[in-house]
Short mmCIF file of C-alpha atoms in Angstrom, two decimals:
data_model
loop_
_atom_site.label_atom_id
_atom_site.label_comp_id
_atom_site.label_asym_id
_atom_site.label_seq_id
_atom_site.Cartn_x
_atom_site.Cartn_y
_atom_site.Cartn_z
CA UNK A 1 91.30 67.90 134.71
CA UNK A 2 90.50 65.56 137.57
CA UNK A 3 91.21 61.87 137.91
CA UNK A 4 94.54 62.41 136.14
CA UNK A 5 97.93 60.80 136.84
CA UNK A 6 100.24 62.12 139.54
CA UNK A 7 103.38 64.06 138.47
CA UNK A 8 105.46 60.90 138.87
CA UNK A 9 103.04 59.10 136.56
CA UNK A 10 103.54 61.90 134.03
CA UNK A 11 107.22 61.03 134.00
CA UNK A 12 106.38 57.38 133.41
CA UNK A 13 104.16 58.40 130.50
CA UNK A 14 106.97 60.51 129.05
CA UNK A 15 109.35 57.56 129.33
CA UNK A 16 106.93 55.54 127.22
CA UNK A 17 107.37 58.07 124.40
CA UNK A 18 111.18 58.43 124.63
CA UNK A 19 111.98 56.77 121.32
CA UNK A 20 115.52 56.44 119.98
CA UNK A 21 114.73 56.57 116.25
CA UNK A 22 113.13 59.31 114.14
CA UNK A 23 109.68 60.32 115.37
CA UNK A 24 106.98 62.94 114.90
CA UNK A 25 106.30 65.37 117.76
CA UNK A 26 102.63 65.58 118.71
CA UNK A 27 102.68 67.67 121.88
CA UNK A 28 103.17 67.68 125.65
CA UNK A 29 101.54 65.61 128.40
CA UNK A 30 98.60 67.43 129.98
CA UNK A 31 97.98 67.36 133.75
CA UNK A 32 95.32 69.42 135.56
CA UNK A 33 95.12 71.85 132.65
CA UNK A 34 98.89 72.34 132.49
CA UNK A 35 101.09 71.10 129.65
CA UNK A 36 104.40 69.59 130.82
CA UNK A 37 106.78 70.69 128.10
CA UNK A 38 109.49 68.33 129.37
CA UNK A 39 107.15 65.33 128.85
CA UNK A 40 106.79 65.06 125.07
CA UNK A 41 104.32 62.78 123.27
CA UNK A 42 105.68 61.40 119.99
CA UNK A 43 104.99 58.71 117.39
CA UNK A 44 107.82 56.70 115.80
CA UNK A 45 108.16 57.22 112.08
CA UNK A 46 108.58 53.50 111.48
CA UNK A 47 105.14 52.51 112.85
CA UNK A 48 103.05 54.84 110.71
CA UNK A 49 102.43 52.02 108.25
CA UNK A 50 100.43 50.39 111.09
CA UNK A 51 97.67 52.90 110.31
CA UNK A 52 95.78 55.21 112.64
CA UNK A 53 92.67 57.09 113.65
CA UNK A 54 92.13 60.77 114.40
CA UNK A 55 88.66 61.23 115.89
CA UNK A 56 86.68 63.82 117.81
CA UNK A 57 83.62 66.03 117.77
CA UNK A 58 83.24 68.92 115.35
CA UNK A 59 85.52 71.83 116.20
CA UNK A 60 87.92 69.92 118.43
CA UNK A 61 90.94 70.25 116.12
CA UNK A 62 91.03 67.02 114.06
CA UNK A 63 91.94 68.77 110.82
CA UNK A 64 94.77 70.66 112.50
CA UNK A 65 96.08 67.38 113.92
CA UNK A 66 96.26 65.71 110.51
CA UNK A 67 97.89 68.90 109.18
CA UNK A 68 100.46 68.75 111.98
CA UNK A 69 101.29 65.11 111.23
CA UNK A 70 101.30 65.60 107.46
CA UNK A 71 103.74 68.49 107.47
CA UNK A 72 106.15 66.62 109.75
CA UNK A 73 105.99 63.57 107.50
CA UNK A 74 106.78 65.78 104.52
CA UNK A 75 109.73 67.28 106.38
CA UNK A 76 111.02 63.75 107.07
CA UNK A 77 110.89 62.93 103.35
CA UNK A 78 107.65 60.90 103.43
CA UNK A 79 105.03 61.67 100.74
CA UNK A 80 101.50 62.27 102.02
CA UNK A 81 98.03 61.98 100.50
CA UNK A 82 95.20 64.08 101.96
CA UNK A 83 91.55 63.71 100.96
CA UNK A 84 90.20 67.22 101.56
CA UNK A 85 86.42 66.86 101.65
CA UNK A 86 85.56 70.28 103.09
CA UNK A 87 88.27 72.29 101.35
CA UNK A 88 90.04 73.45 104.50
CA UNK A 89 93.35 71.57 104.20
CA UNK A 90 94.81 73.46 101.24
CA UNK A 91 96.62 75.78 103.68
CA UNK A 92 99.29 73.09 104.11
CA UNK A 93 100.87 74.62 100.99
CA UNK A 94 101.49 78.03 102.61
CA UNK A 95 103.47 79.18 105.67
CA UNK A 96 101.42 79.82 108.77
CA UNK A 97 100.75 83.32 110.09
CA UNK A 98 102.43 84.16 113.44
CA UNK A 99 99.97 85.18 116.10
CA UNK A 100 99.80 85.64 119.85
CA UNK A 101 97.73 82.49 120.18
CA UNK A 102 100.16 80.38 118.15
CA UNK A 103 103.12 81.74 120.12
CA UNK A 104 101.43 80.95 123.42
CA UNK A 105 100.64 77.38 122.33
CA UNK A 106 104.22 76.84 121.17
CA UNK A 107 105.61 78.08 124.49
CA UNK A 108 103.25 75.83 126.47
CA UNK A 109 104.24 72.64 124.67
CA UNK A 110 107.94 73.36 124.13
CA UNK A 111 107.67 73.86 120.37
CA UNK A 112 110.15 75.91 118.35
CA UNK A 113 107.52 77.30 115.99
CA UNK A 114 108.50 78.89 112.68
CA UNK A 115 106.11 79.28 109.71
CA UNK A 116 106.68 76.88 106.82
CA UNK A 117 104.55 75.48 104.02
CA UNK A 118 104.94 72.12 102.28
CA UNK A 119 105.50 71.15 98.64
CA UNK A 120 101.96 70.38 97.47
CA UNK A 121 100.16 69.02 94.42
CA UNK A 122 96.41 69.65 94.18
CA UNK A 123 94.18 67.08 92.47
CA UNK A 124 90.50 66.76 91.62
CA UNK A 125 88.36 63.83 90.49
CA UNK A 126 88.03 64.01 86.73
CA UNK A 127 88.56 67.77 86.78
CA UNK A 128 85.50 68.43 88.94
CA UNK A 129 86.73 71.38 90.96
CA UNK A 130 90.19 72.90 91.27
CA UNK A 131 93.13 70.57 90.82
CA UNK A 132 94.92 68.30 88.38
CA UNK A 133 92.32 65.83 87.04
CA UNK A 134 92.58 62.22 88.17
CA UNK A 135 91.10 59.68 85.77
CA UNK A 136 91.18 55.90 85.34
CA UNK A 137 90.04 53.68 82.48
CA UNK A 138 87.24 51.17 82.88
CA UNK A 139 89.69 48.42 81.85
CA UNK A 140 92.04 49.44 84.67
CA UNK A 141 89.20 49.03 87.15
CA UNK A 142 88.37 45.57 85.88
CA UNK A 143 85.05 43.73 86.22
CA UNK A 144 85.36 42.55 89.82
CA UNK A 145 86.04 45.97 91.29
CA UNK A 146 83.40 47.60 89.13
CA UNK A 147 80.94 44.90 90.20
CA UNK A 148 81.66 45.81 93.82
CA UNK A 149 81.05 49.48 93.11
CA UNK A 150 77.76 48.63 91.36
CA UNK A 151 76.83 46.20 94.16
CA UNK A 152 76.19 43.35 91.72
CA UNK A 153 75.47 39.80 92.85
CA UNK A 154 77.68 36.85 91.87
CA UNK A 155 75.71 36.03 88.71
CA UNK A 156 75.76 39.64 87.54
CA UNK A 157 79.46 39.91 88.40
CA UNK A 158 80.19 36.81 86.31
CA UNK A 159 78.26 38.26 83.38
CA UNK A 160 80.18 41.52 83.64
CA UNK A 161 83.45 39.57 83.59
CA UNK A 162 82.35 37.84 80.38
CA UNK A 163 81.61 41.22 78.82
CA UNK A 164 85.13 42.39 79.68
CA UNK A 165 86.66 39.24 78.17
CA UNK A 166 84.58 39.67 75.02
CA UNK A 167 85.71 43.28 74.68
CA UNK A 168 89.36 42.26 75.17
CA UNK A 169 89.09 39.50 72.55
CA UNK A 170 87.38 41.70 69.98
CA UNK A 171 89.70 44.67 70.39
CA UNK A 172 86.94 46.84 71.85
CA UNK A 173 88.80 49.12 74.23
CA UNK A 174 86.94 50.08 77.42
CA UNK A 175 88.22 53.52 78.33
CA UNK A 176 85.09 55.23 79.66
CA UNK A 177 81.57 54.34 80.75
CA UNK A 178 80.04 54.89 77.32
CA UNK A 179 82.39 52.20 75.95
CA UNK A 180 81.16 49.63 78.45
CA UNK A 181 77.55 50.68 77.96
CA UNK A 182 77.93 50.34 74.18
CA UNK A 183 79.35 46.80 74.43
CA UNK A 184 76.55 45.62 76.73
CA UNK A 185 73.90 47.25 74.55
CA UNK A 186 75.36 45.60 71.44
CA UNK A 187 75.47 42.14 73.02
CA UNK A 188 71.78 42.38 73.94
CA UNK A 189 70.72 43.81 70.57
CA UNK A 190 69.41 41.71 67.64
CA UNK A 191 72.74 42.16 65.87
CA UNK A 192 74.70 40.91 68.85
CA UNK A 193 72.76 37.74 69.61
CA UNK A 194 75.18 35.54 67.66
CA UNK A 195 78.14 37.08 69.50
CA UNK A 196 76.28 36.68 72.76
CA UNK A 197 76.16 32.90 72.40
CA UNK A 198 79.95 32.76 72.13
CA UNK A 199 80.44 34.16 75.63
CA UNK A 200 78.02 31.92 77.45
CA UNK A 201 74.99 34.15 77.53
CA UNK A 202 73.99 37.49 79.04
CA UNK A 203 70.37 37.78 80.01
CA UNK A 204 68.43 40.92 79.27
CA UNK A 205 67.56 41.24 82.96
CA UNK A 206 71.21 41.09 84.02
CA UNK A 207 72.21 43.53 81.30
CA UNK A 208 69.47 45.88 82.50
CA UNK A 209 70.73 45.78 86.09
CA UNK A 210 74.29 46.57 84.97
CA UNK A 211 73.19 49.36 82.65
CA UNK A 212 71.03 50.96 85.34
CA UNK A 213 73.96 50.81 87.75
CA UNK A 214 76.24 52.47 85.21
CA UNK A 215 73.64 55.19 84.66
CA UNK A 216 73.47 55.90 88.40
CA UNK A 217 77.25 55.98 88.60
CA UNK A 218 77.43 58.41 85.70
CA UNK A 219 74.74 60.63 87.24
CA UNK A 220 76.84 60.83 90.39
CA UNK A 221 79.72 62.29 88.40
CA UNK A 222 81.79 59.18 87.67
CA UNK A 223 81.56 59.79 83.94
CA UNK A 224 84.26 62.45 84.21
CA UNK A 225 86.47 60.19 86.31
CA UNK A 226 86.53 57.24 83.89
CA UNK A 227 88.66 57.98 80.86
CA UNK A 228 92.08 59.02 79.69
CA UNK A 229 94.78 60.05 80.33
CA UNK A 230 94.85 57.62 83.22
CA UNK A 231 96.52 58.85 86.40
CA UNK A 232 99.71 57.05 87.40
CA UNK A 233 99.52 56.45 91.15
CA UNK A 234 103.32 56.54 91.28
CA UNK A 235 102.92 60.34 91.15
CA UNK A 236 101.86 60.16 94.81
CA UNK A 237 105.26 58.78 95.86
CA UNK A 238 107.34 61.77 94.77
CA UNK A 239 109.67 63.94 96.82
CA UNK A 240 110.56 67.56 96.18
CA UNK A 241 114.05 68.61 95.02
CA UNK A 242 114.91 69.56 98.62
CA UNK A 243 114.11 66.01 99.81
CA UNK A 244 110.78 66.77 101.45
CA UNK A 245 107.85 64.52 100.68
CA UNK A 246 105.23 65.94 98.31
CA UNK A 247 101.82 66.41 99.93
CA UNK A 248 99.10 65.40 97.45
CA UNK A 249 95.81 67.10 98.31
CA UNK A 250 92.69 65.72 96.64
CA UNK A 251 90.17 68.56 96.57
CA UNK A 252 86.70 67.05 97.08
CA UNK A 253 84.32 69.92 97.95
CA UNK A 254 82.78 69.70 94.48
CA UNK A 255 81.86 66.02 94.97
CA UNK A 256 81.32 65.74 98.73
CA UNK A 257 77.62 65.02 98.15
CA UNK A 258 78.51 62.09 95.86
CA UNK A 259 80.20 59.58 98.16
CA UNK A 260 79.87 56.79 95.57
CA UNK A 261 82.30 58.66 93.32
CA UNK A 262 84.79 59.16 96.13
CA UNK A 263 84.47 55.54 97.23
CA UNK A 264 85.03 54.35 93.67
CA UNK A 265 88.17 56.41 93.38
CA UNK A 266 89.52 55.24 96.72
CA UNK A 267 89.07 51.56 95.90
CA UNK A 268 90.87 51.93 92.60
CA UNK A 269 93.67 54.04 94.02
CA UNK A 270 94.46 51.63 96.85
CA UNK A 271 94.10 48.57 94.63
CA UNK A 272 96.43 50.05 92.03
CA UNK A 273 99.03 50.95 94.64
CA UNK A 274 98.75 47.52 96.22
CA UNK A 275 99.46 45.81 92.90
CA UNK A 276 102.27 48.10 91.78
CA UNK A 277 104.28 48.43 95.00
CA UNK A 278 106.63 45.61 96.02
CA UNK A 279 106.46 43.80 99.35
CA UNK A 280 108.97 45.46 101.66
CA UNK A 281 107.74 44.68 105.18
CA UNK A 282 108.48 47.17 107.95
CA UNK A 283 110.88 49.95 106.93
CA UNK A 284 112.35 52.72 109.06
CA UNK A 285 109.80 55.06 107.45
CA UNK A 286 106.71 54.56 105.25
CA UNK A 287 106.73 55.18 101.51
CA UNK A 288 103.40 56.96 101.68
CA UNK A 289 100.82 57.90 104.31
CA UNK A 290 97.14 58.48 103.48
CA UNK A 291 94.78 60.72 105.44
CA UNK A 292 91.08 60.34 104.70
CA UNK A 293 89.29 63.29 106.25
CA UNK A 294 85.55 62.97 106.96
CA UNK A 295 85.86 59.16 106.84
CA UNK A 296 82.18 58.74 107.71
CA UNK A 297 81.44 59.82 104.11
CA UNK A 298 83.61 56.96 102.95
CA UNK A 299 81.72 54.29 104.88
CA UNK A 300 78.22 55.76 104.88
CA UNK A 301 75.91 53.62 102.78
CA UNK A 302 78.81 51.49 101.57
CA UNK A 303 78.08 47.99 100.32
CA UNK A 304 79.28 44.92 102.15
CA UNK A 305 81.69 44.16 99.30
CA UNK A 306 83.17 47.65 99.55
CA UNK A 307 83.73 47.31 103.30
CA UNK A 308 85.35 43.93 102.79
CA UNK A 309 87.70 45.41 100.20
CA UNK A 310 88.70 48.27 102.48
CA UNK A 311 89.32 45.84 105.37
CA UNK A 312 91.54 43.70 103.16
CA UNK A 313 93.39 46.76 101.94
CA UNK A 314 94.07 48.09 105.42
CA UNK A 315 95.28 44.68 106.54
CA UNK A 316 97.56 43.96 103.59
CA UNK A 317 98.89 47.26 102.31
CA UNK A 318 101.05 47.97 105.34
CA UNK A 319 103.53 45.37 104.02
CA UNK A 320 103.94 47.73 101.04
CA UNK A 321 105.03 50.48 103.51
CA UNK A 322 101.81 52.46 103.08
CA UNK A 323 100.01 53.86 106.13
CA UNK A 324 96.34 54.86 106.27
CA UNK A 325 94.83 57.32 108.77
CA UNK A 326 91.07 57.79 109.04
CA UNK A 327 89.85 61.16 110.32
CA UNK A 328 86.25 61.27 111.55
CA UNK A 329 83.97 62.37 114.39
CA UNK A 330 83.52 59.09 116.22
CA UNK A 331 85.31 55.73 116.17
CA UNK A 332 81.84 54.29 115.50
CA UNK A 333 82.08 55.79 111.99
CA UNK A 334 84.74 53.20 111.18
CA UNK A 335 83.73 49.51 110.87
CA UNK A 336 85.06 47.39 113.71
CA UNK A 337 87.09 45.16 111.38
CA UNK A 338 88.88 48.25 110.07
CA UNK A 339 89.19 49.86 113.51
CA UNK A 340 90.99 46.77 114.78
CA UNK A 341 93.80 47.42 112.28
CA UNK A 342 94.50 50.99 113.46
CA UNK A 343 97.46 50.96 115.84
CA UNK A 344 97.85 54.73 116.37
CA UNK A 345 95.07 56.73 118.02
CA UNK A 346 94.58 60.47 118.52
CA UNK A 347 91.19 60.95 120.18
CA UNK A 348 89.94 64.52 120.54
CA UNK A 349 87.03 65.50 122.75
CA UNK A 350 83.70 63.69 122.54
CA UNK A 351 80.32 65.06 123.54
CA UNK A 352 77.78 63.19 125.66
CA UNK A 353 74.59 65.21 125.23
CA UNK A 354 72.30 62.27 124.43
CA UNK A 355 71.98 58.62 125.52
CA UNK A 356 73.48 57.59 122.18
CA UNK A 357 76.42 59.92 122.78
CA UNK A 358 76.96 58.40 126.23
CA UNK A 359 76.89 54.92 124.74
CA UNK A 360 79.43 55.93 122.09
CA UNK A 361 81.67 57.48 124.76
CA UNK A 362 81.63 54.28 126.79
CA UNK A 363 82.46 52.22 123.71
CA UNK A 364 85.36 54.53 122.85
CA UNK A 365 86.82 54.32 126.36
CA UNK A 366 86.75 50.53 126.19
CA UNK A 367 89.03 50.53 123.14
CA UNK A 368 91.94 52.22 124.95
CA UNK A 369 94.61 50.42 126.98
CA UNK A 370 94.17 50.57 130.75
CA UNK A 371 95.53 53.73 132.35
CA UNK A 372 95.32 55.88 135.47
CA UNK A 373 93.04 58.33 133.65
CA UNK A 374 89.30 58.43 134.08
CA UNK A 375 88.92 58.51 130.30
CA UNK A 376 85.17 59.00 130.42
CA UNK A 377 85.72 62.30 132.20
CA UNK A 378 88.87 63.28 130.33
CA UNK A 379 87.38 62.81 126.87
CA UNK A 380 84.44 65.10 127.64
CA UNK A 381 86.59 67.86 129.14
CA UNK A 382 89.38 68.21 126.57
CA UNK A 383 89.74 71.61 124.94
CA UNK A 384 90.34 72.44 121.29
CA UNK A 385 93.73 71.17 120.21
CA UNK A 386 93.91 68.62 123.02
CA UNK A 387 93.58 64.85 122.65
CA UNK A 388 94.11 61.48 124.30
CA UNK A 389 96.93 59.70 122.50
CA UNK A 390 98.22 56.15 122.34
CA UNK A 391 100.47 54.89 119.55
CA UNK A 392 102.67 51.91 118.88
CA UNK A 393 106.20 51.98 120.23
CA UNK A 394 109.24 51.08 118.17
CA UNK A 395 108.75 47.51 119.38
CA UNK A 396 105.12 47.46 118.29
CA UNK A 397 103.59 47.63 121.79
CA UNK A 398 100.98 50.26 122.74
CA UNK A 399 102.39 53.33 124.47
CA UNK A 400 100.86 54.66 127.72
CA UNK A 401 97.63 56.61 127.30
CA UNK A 402 98.51 60.31 127.39
CA UNK A 403 96.26 63.34 127.60
CA UNK A 404 98.11 65.73 125.29
CA UNK A 405 98.14 69.39 124.39
CA UNK A 406 99.03 69.24 120.71
CA UNK A 407 101.50 71.39 118.85
CA UNK A 408 100.39 74.01 116.35
CA UNK A 409 100.87 73.34 112.63
CA UNK A 410 103.57 75.44 110.98
CA UNK A 411 101.57 75.79 107.78
CA UNK A 412 98.49 77.96 107.26
CA UNK A 413 95.58 76.80 109.44
CA UNK A 414 92.85 77.38 106.89
CA UNK A 415 92.35 77.26 103.12
CA UNK A 416 94.48 79.24 100.73
CA UNK A 417 92.57 81.53 98.38
CA UNK A 418 91.26 80.17 95.10
CA UNK A 419 93.71 82.20 93.05
CA UNK A 420 96.74 80.80 94.85
CA UNK A 421 95.41 77.27 94.53
CA UNK A 422 94.82 77.66 90.79
CA UNK A 423 98.28 79.18 90.38
CA UNK A 424 99.80 76.13 92.08
CA UNK A 425 97.87 73.84 89.72
CA UNK A 426 98.91 75.83 86.64
CA UNK A 427 102.57 75.74 87.73
CA UNK A 428 102.64 71.98 88.24
CA UNK A 429 104.52 69.92 85.65
CA UNK A 430 101.71 67.33 85.94
CA UNK A 431 99.03 69.69 84.66
CA UNK A 432 100.04 69.42 81.02
CA UNK A 433 100.12 65.64 81.32
CA UNK A 434 96.66 65.14 82.84
CA UNK A 435 94.62 68.31 82.28
CA UNK A 436 92.94 67.61 78.94
CA UNK A 437 90.72 64.55 78.56
CA UNK A 438 91.50 62.32 75.58
CA UNK A 439 88.74 60.42 73.77
CA UNK A 440 90.50 57.93 71.53
CA UNK A 441 88.72 55.53 69.23
CA UNK A 442 87.44 52.73 71.41
CA UNK A 443 84.47 50.39 71.81
CA UNK A 444 81.81 53.10 71.46
CA UNK A 445 83.16 54.44 68.18
CA UNK A 446 83.91 50.99 66.74
CA UNK A 447 80.43 49.66 67.48
CA UNK A 448 78.82 52.83 66.16
CA UNK A 449 80.78 52.43 62.90
CA UNK A 450 79.72 48.78 62.67
CA UNK A 451 76.06 49.73 63.11
CA UNK A 452 76.35 52.34 60.33
CA UNK A 453 77.54 49.84 57.73
CA UNK A 454 75.01 48.85 55.04
CA UNK A 455 73.71 45.30 55.52
CA UNK A 456 75.21 44.27 52.14
CA UNK A 457 78.77 44.56 53.45
CA UNK A 458 78.08 42.28 56.39
CA UNK A 459 79.88 38.95 55.83
CA UNK A 460 77.54 35.95 55.51
CA UNK A 461 78.09 32.38 56.65
CA UNK A 462 81.08 30.62 55.09
CA UNK A 463 79.87 28.63 52.00
CA UNK A 464 80.15 24.87 51.82
CA UNK A 465 80.62 22.26 54.49
CA UNK A 466 83.27 22.82 57.08
CA UNK A 467 85.00 19.64 58.13
CA UNK A 468 86.90 19.74 61.38
CA UNK A 469 90.61 19.24 60.96
CA UNK A 470 92.87 18.70 63.90
CA UNK A 471 95.87 20.04 62.07
CA UNK A 472 94.19 23.37 61.32
CA UNK A 473 94.91 26.40 63.41
CA UNK A 474 91.74 27.17 65.41
CA UNK A 475 91.65 30.69 63.95
CA UNK A 476 88.57 29.88 61.90
CA UNK A 477 86.62 28.48 64.82
CA UNK A 478 84.75 31.75 65.15
CA UNK A 479 83.38 33.34 68.32
CA UNK A 480 85.36 34.23 71.39
CA UNK A 481 87.53 31.09 71.52
CA UNK A 482 88.56 31.35 67.89
CA UNK A 483 89.40 35.03 68.20
CA UNK A 484 91.43 34.44 71.32
CA UNK A 485 93.43 31.55 69.87
CA UNK A 486 94.05 33.33 66.58
CA UNK A 487 95.29 36.46 68.28
CA UNK A 488 99.12 36.64 67.91
CA UNK A 489 99.50 38.29 71.30
CA UNK A 490 97.57 35.53 73.03
CA UNK A 491 99.61 32.88 71.19
CA UNK A 492 102.79 34.55 72.37
CA UNK A 493 101.53 34.55 75.93
CA UNK A 494 100.54 30.89 75.61
CA UNK A 495 104.07 29.98 74.53
CA UNK A 496 105.54 31.66 77.60
CA UNK A 497 106.10 29.83 80.84
CA UNK A 498 102.77 31.10 82.12
CA UNK A 499 104.20 33.62 84.51
CA UNK A 500 103.79 36.59 82.18
CA UNK A 501 100.27 35.48 81.30
CA UNK A 502 99.30 35.46 84.94
CA UNK A 503 100.88 38.83 85.55
CA UNK A 504 99.25 40.57 82.60
CA UNK A 505 95.71 39.22 82.40
CA UNK A 506 94.91 37.95 85.87
CA UNK A 507 92.72 39.97 88.19
CA UNK A 508 93.67 40.56 91.80
CA UNK A 509 91.46 40.04 94.80
CA UNK A 510 90.66 43.77 94.54
CA UNK A 511 89.25 43.31 91.03
CA UNK A 512 91.65 45.51 89.09
CA UNK A 513 93.78 44.71 86.07
CA UNK A 514 97.48 45.34 86.08
CA UNK A 515 98.50 48.68 84.66
CA UNK A 516 99.98 48.55 81.18
CA UNK A 517 102.94 50.85 81.32
#
């Protein structure tokens, strides 16, 4: 590798990674094709909530790098979440297989390699594929977040919010997509016109846009994701009995061609965690670290609202001691506003076969701190399992840029077989809690029962004149306002100091409702 630092510069690089607190070991400084095992490249445990990026061309070792980091986090007692789009990360659950190649790599980088798997839980979206099903209710999502997923405009978003409020007031529970569809269909039907006036109006055109969006979402597989039992995101923060962090692997091969479903899940998951976790600032170690493999699928075709929500999440969630790592082929796959929030970088080799590739290479080089490397040359000559690294030091300053030969993961570098994965799912104590979908009576069933009633049992207008009386309770006012004010729960909230009301019924900037535990 030409245009590299001198041996004395290698020592200076190593000094930049000589941290005093707990840290993860990435590998050894690389000079002219030789790994200097006495010059170790590390990342402090306490800065992993500052987020990161693992990038590089196909086949350069990105997945093995995230596996290496994940298993060390687990060993340090930090829970990890992995989004496994291609199905090749499940091996983190099993010990690695000793080989001549692994032994040679360990000797080169000064690694004491012994095979070891991690405590792992496997999940799937709504039971699509192997894993414990993850579901969420439509109410938990809330109208603002769902509007972002459906890419609604402000008027349509406002109308959707009114529908949610109507459903809340009338006791029409929104657990799955058919519940929400039924409420909208009722409000735009002849029988629902009177009710429609009480919530300020919902045009047929707006209702049509929302219903079409829900149909598309359902066709992309989201129907299985919305429902009960709802997944408690606190499950992702668990540690094993031996103190190691549990690695939660979301198996996505079955839905990798439906990025809208994955994006929907991600927005809800992060929003829910953001609301539930307390502000803690910078701790000596994160509470949870996310790895989103194949991040280009996350951002591809995403709406502006979705990108804004992700940017806000990345910026704000670090104060909850949650770190996010994006794993993708090129830094260009990540929006610049998000990329600016990623303090830790592991850049594997890039290819420059086309003018666009050369342009991307130049842009990538410009994002690194100044160094004695010719990064344009280095990044195109790195081998598999080698990367250019810069992270944040314990003081929050960027470390020296270091060409690095990375350590080998101690867990299995490849997927475990389907039988072993299913056995792990069957043995999990969470399987009994989340496996079987529950379809309780909710808006769909209640509205269907109302439609089946004979017209004779429908109550008519109240007979006689109705004089307003200030001393009367507003329970007989009818419509949304009357129902709200006559509801004992709402009255109880109204008598409180207002704090509980805000906590329970307000919507966050992410558009989700608070979880009712």
